[in-house]
Coordinates of N, CA and C in Angstrom, one line a residue:
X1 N -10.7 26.3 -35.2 CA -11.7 25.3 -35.2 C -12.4 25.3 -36.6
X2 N -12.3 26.5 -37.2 CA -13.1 26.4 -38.1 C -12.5 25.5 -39.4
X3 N -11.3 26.3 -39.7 CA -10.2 25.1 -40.2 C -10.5 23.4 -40.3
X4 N -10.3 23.4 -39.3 CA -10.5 21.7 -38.6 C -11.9 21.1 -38.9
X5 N -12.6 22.1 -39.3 CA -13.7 21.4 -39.4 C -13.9 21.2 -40.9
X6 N -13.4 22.2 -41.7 CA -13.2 22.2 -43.0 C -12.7 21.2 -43.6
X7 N -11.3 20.9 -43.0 CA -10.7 20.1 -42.8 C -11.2 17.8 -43.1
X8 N -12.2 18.6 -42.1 CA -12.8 17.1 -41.6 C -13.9 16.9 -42.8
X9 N -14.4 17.9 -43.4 CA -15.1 17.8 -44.6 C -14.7 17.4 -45.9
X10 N -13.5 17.8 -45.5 CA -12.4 17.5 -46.9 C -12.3 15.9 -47.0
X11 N -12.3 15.3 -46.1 CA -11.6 14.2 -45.5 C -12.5 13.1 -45.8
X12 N -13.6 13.8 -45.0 CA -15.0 12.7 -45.4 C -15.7 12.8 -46.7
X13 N -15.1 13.9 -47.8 CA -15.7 13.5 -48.9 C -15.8 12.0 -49.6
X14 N -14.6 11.4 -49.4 CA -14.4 10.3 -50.1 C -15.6 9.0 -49.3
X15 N -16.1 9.4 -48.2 CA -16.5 8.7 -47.1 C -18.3 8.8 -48.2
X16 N -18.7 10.4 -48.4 CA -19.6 10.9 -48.4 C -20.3 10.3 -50.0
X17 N -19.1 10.8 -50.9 CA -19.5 10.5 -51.9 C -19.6 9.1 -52.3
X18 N -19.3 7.9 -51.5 CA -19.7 6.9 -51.5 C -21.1 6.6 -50.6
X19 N -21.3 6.8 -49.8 CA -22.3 6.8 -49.2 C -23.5 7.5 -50.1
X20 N -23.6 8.4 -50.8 CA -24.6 9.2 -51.8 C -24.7 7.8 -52.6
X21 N -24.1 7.2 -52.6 CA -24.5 6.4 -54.0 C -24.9 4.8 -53.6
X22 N -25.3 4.6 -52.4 CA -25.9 3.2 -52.0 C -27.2 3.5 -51.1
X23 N -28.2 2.6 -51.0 CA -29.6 3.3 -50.4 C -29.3 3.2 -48.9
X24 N -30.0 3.6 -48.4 CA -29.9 3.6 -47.0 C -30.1 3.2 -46.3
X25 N -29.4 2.1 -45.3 CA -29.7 0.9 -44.7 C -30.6 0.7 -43.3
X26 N -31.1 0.1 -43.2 CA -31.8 0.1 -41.7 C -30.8 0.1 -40.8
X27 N -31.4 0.7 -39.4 CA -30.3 1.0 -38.6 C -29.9 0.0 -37.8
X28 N -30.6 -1.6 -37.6 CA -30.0 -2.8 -37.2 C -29.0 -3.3 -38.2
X29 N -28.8 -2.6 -39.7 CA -27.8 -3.4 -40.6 C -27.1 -2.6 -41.2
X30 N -26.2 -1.3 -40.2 CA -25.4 -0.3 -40.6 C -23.9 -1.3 -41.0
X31 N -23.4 -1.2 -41.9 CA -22.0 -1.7 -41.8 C -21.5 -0.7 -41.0
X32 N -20.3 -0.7 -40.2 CA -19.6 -0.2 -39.2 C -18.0 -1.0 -39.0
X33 N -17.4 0.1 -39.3 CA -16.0 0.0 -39.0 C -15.8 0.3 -37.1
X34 N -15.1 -0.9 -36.8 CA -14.6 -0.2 -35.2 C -13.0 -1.0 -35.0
X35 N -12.8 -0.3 -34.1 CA -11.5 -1.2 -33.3 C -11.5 -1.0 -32.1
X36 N -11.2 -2.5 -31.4 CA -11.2 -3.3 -29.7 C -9.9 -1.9 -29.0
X37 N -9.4 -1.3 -29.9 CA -8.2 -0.5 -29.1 C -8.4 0.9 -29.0
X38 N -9.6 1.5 -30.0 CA -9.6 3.0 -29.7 C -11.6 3.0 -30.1
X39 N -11.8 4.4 -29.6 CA -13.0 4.6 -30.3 C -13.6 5.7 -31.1
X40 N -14.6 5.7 -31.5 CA -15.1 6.6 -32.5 C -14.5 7.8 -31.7
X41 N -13.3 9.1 -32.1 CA -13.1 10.1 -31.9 C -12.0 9.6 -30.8
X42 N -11.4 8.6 -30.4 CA -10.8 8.3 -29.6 C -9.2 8.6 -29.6
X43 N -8.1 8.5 -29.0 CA -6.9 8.5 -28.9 C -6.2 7.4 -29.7
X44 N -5.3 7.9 -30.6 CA -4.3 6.6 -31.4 C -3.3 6.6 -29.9
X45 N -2.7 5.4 -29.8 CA -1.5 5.6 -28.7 C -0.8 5.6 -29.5
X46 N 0.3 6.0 -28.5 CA 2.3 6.6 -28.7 C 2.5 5.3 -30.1
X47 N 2.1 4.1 -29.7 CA 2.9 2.9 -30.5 C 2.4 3.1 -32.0
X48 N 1.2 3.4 -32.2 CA 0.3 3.7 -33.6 C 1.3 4.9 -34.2
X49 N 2.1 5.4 -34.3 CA 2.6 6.7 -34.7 C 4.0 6.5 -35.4
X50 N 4.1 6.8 -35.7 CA 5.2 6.4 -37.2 C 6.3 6.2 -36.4
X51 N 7.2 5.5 -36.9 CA 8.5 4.9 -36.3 C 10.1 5.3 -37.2
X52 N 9.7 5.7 -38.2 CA 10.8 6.3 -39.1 C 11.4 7.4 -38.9
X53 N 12.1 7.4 -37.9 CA 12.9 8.6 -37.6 C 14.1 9.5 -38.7
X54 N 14.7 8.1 -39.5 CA 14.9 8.7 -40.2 C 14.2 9.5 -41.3
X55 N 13.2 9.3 -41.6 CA 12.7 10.5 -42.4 C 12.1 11.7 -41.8
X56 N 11.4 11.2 -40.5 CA 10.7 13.1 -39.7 C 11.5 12.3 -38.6
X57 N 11.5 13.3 -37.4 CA 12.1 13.4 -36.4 C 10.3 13.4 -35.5
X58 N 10.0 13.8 -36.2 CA 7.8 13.5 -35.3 C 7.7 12.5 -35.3
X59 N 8.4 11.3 -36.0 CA 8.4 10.0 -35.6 C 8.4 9.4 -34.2
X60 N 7.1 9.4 -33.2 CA 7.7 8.8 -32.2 C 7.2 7.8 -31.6
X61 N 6.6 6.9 -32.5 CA 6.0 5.4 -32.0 C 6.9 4.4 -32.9
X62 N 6.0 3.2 -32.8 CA 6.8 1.8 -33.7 C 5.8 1.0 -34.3
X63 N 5.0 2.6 -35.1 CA 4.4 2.1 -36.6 C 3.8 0.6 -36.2
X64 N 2.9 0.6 -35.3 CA 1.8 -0.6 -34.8 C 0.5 -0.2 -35.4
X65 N 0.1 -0.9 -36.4 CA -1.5 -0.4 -37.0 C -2.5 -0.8 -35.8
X66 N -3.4 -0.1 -35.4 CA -4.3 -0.7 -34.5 C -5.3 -1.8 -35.6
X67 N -5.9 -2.4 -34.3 CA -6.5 -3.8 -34.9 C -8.3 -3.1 -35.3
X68 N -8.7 -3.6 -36.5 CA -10.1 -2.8 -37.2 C -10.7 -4.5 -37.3
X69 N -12.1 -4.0 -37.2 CA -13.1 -5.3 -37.4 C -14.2 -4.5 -37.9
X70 N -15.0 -5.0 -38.7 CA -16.2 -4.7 -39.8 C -17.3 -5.7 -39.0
X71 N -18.5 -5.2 -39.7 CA -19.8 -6.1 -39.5 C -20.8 -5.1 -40.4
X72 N -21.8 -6.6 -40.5 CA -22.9 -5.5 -41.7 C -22.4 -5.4 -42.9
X73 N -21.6 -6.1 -43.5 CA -21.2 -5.8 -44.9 C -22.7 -5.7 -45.8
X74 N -22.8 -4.6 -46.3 CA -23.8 -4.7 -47.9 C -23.7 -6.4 -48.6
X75 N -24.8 -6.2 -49.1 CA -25.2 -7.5 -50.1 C -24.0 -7.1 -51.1
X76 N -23.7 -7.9 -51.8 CA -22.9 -8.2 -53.2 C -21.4 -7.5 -53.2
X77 N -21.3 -7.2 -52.0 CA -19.3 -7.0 -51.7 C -18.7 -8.4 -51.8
X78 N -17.8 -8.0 -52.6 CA -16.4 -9.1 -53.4 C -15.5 -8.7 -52.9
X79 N -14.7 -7.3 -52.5 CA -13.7 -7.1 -51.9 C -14.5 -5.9 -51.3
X80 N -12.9 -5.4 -50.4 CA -12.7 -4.1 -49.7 C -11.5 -3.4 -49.7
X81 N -11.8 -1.5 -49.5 CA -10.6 -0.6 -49.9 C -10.7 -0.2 -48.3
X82 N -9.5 0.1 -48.0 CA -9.2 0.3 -46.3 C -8.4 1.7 -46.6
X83 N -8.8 2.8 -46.2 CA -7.9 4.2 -46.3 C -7.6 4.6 -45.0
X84 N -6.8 5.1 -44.6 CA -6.2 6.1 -43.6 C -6.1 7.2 -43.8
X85 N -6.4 8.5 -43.6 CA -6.3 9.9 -44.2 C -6.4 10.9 -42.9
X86 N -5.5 11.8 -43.3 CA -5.4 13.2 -41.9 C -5.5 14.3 -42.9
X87 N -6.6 15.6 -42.6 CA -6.9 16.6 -43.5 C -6.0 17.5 -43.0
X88 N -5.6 17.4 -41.6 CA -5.0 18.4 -41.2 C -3.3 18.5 -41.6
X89 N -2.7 17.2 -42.0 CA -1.4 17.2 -42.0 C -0.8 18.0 -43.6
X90 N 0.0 18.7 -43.7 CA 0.4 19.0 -44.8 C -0.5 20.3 -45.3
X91 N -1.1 20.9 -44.5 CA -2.4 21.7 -45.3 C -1.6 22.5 -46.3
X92 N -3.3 22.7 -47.5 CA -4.7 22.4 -47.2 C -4.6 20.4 -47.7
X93 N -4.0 20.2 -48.2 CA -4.0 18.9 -49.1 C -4.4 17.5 -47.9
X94 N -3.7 17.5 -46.9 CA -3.7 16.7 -45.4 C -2.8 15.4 -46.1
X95 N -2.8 14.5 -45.9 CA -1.9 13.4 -45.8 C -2.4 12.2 -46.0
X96 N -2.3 10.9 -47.0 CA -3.0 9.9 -47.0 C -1.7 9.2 -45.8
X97 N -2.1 8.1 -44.7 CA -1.2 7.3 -44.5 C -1.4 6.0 -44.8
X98 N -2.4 5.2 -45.5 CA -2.6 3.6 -46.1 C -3.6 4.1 -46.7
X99 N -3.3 3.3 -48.2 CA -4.2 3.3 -48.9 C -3.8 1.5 -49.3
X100 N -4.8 0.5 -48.9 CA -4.5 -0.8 -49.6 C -6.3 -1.2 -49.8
X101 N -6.7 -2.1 -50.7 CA -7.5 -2.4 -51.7 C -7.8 -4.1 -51.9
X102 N -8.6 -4.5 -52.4 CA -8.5 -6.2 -52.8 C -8.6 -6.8 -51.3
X103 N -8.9 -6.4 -51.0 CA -9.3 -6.9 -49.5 C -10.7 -8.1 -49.6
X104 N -10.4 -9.6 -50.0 CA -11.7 -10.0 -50.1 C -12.2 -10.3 -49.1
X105 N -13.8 -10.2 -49.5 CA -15.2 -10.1 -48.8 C -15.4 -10.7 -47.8
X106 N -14.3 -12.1 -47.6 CA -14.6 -13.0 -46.6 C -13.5 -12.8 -45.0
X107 N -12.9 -11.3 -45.5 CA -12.0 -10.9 -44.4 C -12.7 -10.1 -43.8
X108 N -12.8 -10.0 -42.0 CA -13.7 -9.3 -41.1 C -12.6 -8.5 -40.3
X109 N -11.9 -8.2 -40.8 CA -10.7 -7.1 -39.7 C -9.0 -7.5 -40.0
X110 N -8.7 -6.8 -39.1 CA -7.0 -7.0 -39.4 C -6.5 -6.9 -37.7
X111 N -6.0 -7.9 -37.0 CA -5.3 -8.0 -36.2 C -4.4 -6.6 -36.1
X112 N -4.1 -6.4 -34.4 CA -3.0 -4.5 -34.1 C -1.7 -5.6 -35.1
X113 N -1.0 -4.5 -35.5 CA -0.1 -4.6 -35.8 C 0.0 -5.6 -37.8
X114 N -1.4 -6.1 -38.0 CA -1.0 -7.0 -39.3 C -1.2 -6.0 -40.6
X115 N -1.7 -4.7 -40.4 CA -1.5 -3.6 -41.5 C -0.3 -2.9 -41.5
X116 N 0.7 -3.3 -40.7 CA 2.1 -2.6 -41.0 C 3.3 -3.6 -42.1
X117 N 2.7 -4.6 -42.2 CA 3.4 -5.3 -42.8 C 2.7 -5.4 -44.1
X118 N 3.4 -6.1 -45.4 CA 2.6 -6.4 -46.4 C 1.9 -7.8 -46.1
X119 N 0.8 -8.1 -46.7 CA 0.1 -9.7 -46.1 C -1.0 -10.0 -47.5
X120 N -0.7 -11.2 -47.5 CA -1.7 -11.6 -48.5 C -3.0 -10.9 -48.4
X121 N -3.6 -10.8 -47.4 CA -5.2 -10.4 -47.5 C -5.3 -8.8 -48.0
X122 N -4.2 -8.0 -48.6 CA -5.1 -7.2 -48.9 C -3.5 -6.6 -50.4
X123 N -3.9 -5.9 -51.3 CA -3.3 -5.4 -52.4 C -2.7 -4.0 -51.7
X124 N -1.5 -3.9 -51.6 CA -1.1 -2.4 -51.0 C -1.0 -1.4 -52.3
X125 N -1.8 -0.4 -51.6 CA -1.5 1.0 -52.9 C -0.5 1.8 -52.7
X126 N -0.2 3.3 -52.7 CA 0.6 4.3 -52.5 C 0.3 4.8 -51.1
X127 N 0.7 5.4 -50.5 CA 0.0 6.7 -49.5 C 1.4 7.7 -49.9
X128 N 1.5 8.5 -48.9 CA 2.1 10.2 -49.5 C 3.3 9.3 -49.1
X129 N 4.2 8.9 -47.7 CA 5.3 7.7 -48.0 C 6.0 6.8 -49.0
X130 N 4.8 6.6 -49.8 CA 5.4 5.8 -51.4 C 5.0 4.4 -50.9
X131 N 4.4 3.8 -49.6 CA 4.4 2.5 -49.5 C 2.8 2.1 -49.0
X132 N 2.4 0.7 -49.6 CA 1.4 0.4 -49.0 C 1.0 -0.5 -48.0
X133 N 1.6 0.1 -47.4 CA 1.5 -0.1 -45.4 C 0.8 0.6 -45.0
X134 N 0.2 0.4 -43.7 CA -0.1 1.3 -43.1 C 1.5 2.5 -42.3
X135 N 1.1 3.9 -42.3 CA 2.7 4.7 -41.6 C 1.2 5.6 -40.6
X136 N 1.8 5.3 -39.4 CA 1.1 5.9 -38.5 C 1.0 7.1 -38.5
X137 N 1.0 7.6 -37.7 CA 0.7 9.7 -37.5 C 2.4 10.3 -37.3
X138 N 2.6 11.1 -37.7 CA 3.8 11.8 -37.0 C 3.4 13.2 -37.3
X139 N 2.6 13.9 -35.9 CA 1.9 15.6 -36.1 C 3.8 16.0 -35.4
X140 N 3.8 16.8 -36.0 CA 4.9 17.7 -35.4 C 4.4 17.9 -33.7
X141 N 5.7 18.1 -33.1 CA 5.4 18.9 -31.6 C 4.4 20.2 -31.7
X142 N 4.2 20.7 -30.5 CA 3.1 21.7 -30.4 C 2.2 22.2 -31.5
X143 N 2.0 21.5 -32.0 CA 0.6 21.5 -32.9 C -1.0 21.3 -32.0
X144 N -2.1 21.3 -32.6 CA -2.9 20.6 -32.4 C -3.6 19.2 -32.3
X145 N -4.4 18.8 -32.0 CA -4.9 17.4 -32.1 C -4.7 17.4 -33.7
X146 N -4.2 15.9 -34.5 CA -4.8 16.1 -35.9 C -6.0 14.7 -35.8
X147 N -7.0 14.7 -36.6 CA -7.7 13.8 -36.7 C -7.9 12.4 -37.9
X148 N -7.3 11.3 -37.5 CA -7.0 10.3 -38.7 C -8.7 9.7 -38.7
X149 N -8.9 9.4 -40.7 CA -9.9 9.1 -40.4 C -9.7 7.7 -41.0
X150 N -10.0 6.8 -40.7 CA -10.0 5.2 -41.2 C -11.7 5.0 -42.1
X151 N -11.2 4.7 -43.4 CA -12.2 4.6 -44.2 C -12.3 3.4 -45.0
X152 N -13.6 2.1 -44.9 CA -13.4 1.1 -44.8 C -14.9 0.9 -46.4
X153 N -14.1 0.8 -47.5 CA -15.2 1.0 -48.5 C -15.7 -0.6 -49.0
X154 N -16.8 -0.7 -49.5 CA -16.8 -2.0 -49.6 C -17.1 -2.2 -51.3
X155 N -16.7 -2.8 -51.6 CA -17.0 -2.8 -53.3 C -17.7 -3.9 -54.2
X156 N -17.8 -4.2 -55.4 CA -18.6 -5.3 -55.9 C -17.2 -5.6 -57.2
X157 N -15.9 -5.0 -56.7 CA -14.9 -5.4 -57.6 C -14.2 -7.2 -57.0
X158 N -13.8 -8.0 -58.1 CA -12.8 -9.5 -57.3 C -11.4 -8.7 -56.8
X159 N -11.3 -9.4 -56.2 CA -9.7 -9.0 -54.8 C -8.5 -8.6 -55.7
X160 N -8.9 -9.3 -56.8 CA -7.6 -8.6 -57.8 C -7.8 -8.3 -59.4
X161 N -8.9 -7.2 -58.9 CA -9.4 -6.4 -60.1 C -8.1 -5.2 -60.2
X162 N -7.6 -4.8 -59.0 CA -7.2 -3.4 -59.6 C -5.9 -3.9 -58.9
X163 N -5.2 -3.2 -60.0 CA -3.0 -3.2 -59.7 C -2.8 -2.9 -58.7
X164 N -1.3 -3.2 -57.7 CA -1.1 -2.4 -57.1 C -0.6 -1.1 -57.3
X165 N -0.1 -0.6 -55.7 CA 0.7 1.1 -56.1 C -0.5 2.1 -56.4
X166 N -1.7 2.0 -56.3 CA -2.8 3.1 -56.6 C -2.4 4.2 -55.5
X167 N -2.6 5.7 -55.6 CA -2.9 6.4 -55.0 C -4.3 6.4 -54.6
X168 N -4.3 7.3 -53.4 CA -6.3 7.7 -52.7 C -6.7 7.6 -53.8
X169 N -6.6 9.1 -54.7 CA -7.0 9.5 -56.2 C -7.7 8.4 -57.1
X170 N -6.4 8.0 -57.1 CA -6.1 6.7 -58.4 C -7.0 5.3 -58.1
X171 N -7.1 5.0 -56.7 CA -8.8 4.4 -56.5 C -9.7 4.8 -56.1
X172 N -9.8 6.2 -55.6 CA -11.6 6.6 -55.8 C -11.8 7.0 -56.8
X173 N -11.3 6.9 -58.3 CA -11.9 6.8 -59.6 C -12.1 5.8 -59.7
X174 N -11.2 4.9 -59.6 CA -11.2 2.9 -60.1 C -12.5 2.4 -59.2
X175 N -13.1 3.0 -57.9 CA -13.5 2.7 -57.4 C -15.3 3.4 -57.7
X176 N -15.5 3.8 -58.3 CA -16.7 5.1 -59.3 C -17.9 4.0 -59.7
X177 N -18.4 3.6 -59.3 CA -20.0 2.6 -59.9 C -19.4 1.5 -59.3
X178 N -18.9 1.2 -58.2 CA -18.6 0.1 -57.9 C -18.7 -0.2 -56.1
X179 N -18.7 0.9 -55.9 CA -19.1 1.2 -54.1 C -20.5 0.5 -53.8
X180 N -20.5 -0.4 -53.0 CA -21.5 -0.6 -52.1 C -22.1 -0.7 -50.5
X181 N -20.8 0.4 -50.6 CA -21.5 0.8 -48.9 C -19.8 1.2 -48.7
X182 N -20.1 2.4 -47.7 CA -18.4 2.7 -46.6 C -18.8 2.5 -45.2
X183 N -17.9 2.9 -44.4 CA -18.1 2.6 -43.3 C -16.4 3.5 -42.5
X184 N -16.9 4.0 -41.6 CA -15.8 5.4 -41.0 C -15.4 5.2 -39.4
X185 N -14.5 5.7 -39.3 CA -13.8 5.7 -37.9 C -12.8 6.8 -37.9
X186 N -13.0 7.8 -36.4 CA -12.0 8.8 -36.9 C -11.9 8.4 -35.3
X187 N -10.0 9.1 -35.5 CA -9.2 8.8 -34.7 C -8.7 9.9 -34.3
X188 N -7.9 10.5 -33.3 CA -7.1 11.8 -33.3 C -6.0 11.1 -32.9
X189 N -4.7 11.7 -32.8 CA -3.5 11.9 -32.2 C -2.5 13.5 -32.3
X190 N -1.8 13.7 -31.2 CA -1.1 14.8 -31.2 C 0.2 14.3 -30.7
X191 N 1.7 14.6 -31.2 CA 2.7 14.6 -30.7 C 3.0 14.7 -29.1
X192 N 4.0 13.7 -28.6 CA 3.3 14.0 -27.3 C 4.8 14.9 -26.6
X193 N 5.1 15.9 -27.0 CA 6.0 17.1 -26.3 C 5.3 17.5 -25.6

């Protein structure tokens, strides 16, 4: 547990250190990341879980992104960075699974399933896969719960300020004086053996 929690600290830095740097909103005008399919601390289903068997054999969904919707955006957001991250996968390092970017200001969510594909509304970056898609969970069998966190940053950069192909890394630098608010959602899933 203790691990896990560690873990979950690691995870939300990128959450945290954005949030340090925007004032603090009244509690009627929180931006808030959610999705109609799971809830804060909720279950990803079997379908949300990576589908590429050929590369892990813990593959055992068909890589369906669940559907996210925003509200409350900060004043003077021009685009949005959408991450996916598991602290626990890979330890200690954990696993990005989407990192995409350029997301402009006038987009309020992404339909289940339209983050597995590439789509005009948003710039795909890297995740540990090499692709900027969303790649769902694949925890090995008898493991523990791992916890995905969906991290929905909002910025004052235009939709095609930054290249594709960035790593996490490689935009939470690009992304350094430019944050104007995040917004979080964590998810768990466990292999289902």
């Amino acid at each position: 547990m203790k691990g896990t929690f560690a873990a979950l600290l690691t995870a939300g830095g990128f959450l945290s250190a954005s949030l340090l740097a925007v004032p603090v909103a009244r509690a009627a005008d929180v931006f808030t990341l959610s999705s109609s399919a799971v809830q804060d601390n909720g279950i990803l289903a079997t379908k949300n879980a990576c589908s590429d068997k050929q590369r892990t054999p813990n593959c055992v969904g068909e890589n369906i992104s669940p559907p996210l919707a925003w509200s409350s955006v900060p004043d003077g957001t021009k685009s949005f960075a959408l991450l996916l991250f598991d602290p626990e996968g890979r330890a200690p390092a954990g696993v990005s699974h989407m990192v995409v970017y350029g997301i402009p200001a006038d987009v309020k969510g992404f339909a289940e399933g339209e983050l597995s594909k590439p789509s005009d509304k948003f710039v795909g970056g890297k995740n540990l896969m090499g692709v900027g898609i969303y790649f769902g969970p694949g925890t090995p069998p008898n493991t523990d719960w791992h916890h995905y966190t969906f991290t929905l940053v909002a910025t004052d950069l235009d939709p095609k300020a930054l290249e594709p192909g960035m790593t996490r890394e490689e935009l939470a630098a690009a992304l350094k004086d430019h944050v104007k608010g995040s917004a979080g959602l964590i998810t768990r899933f466990k292999h289902p053996s």
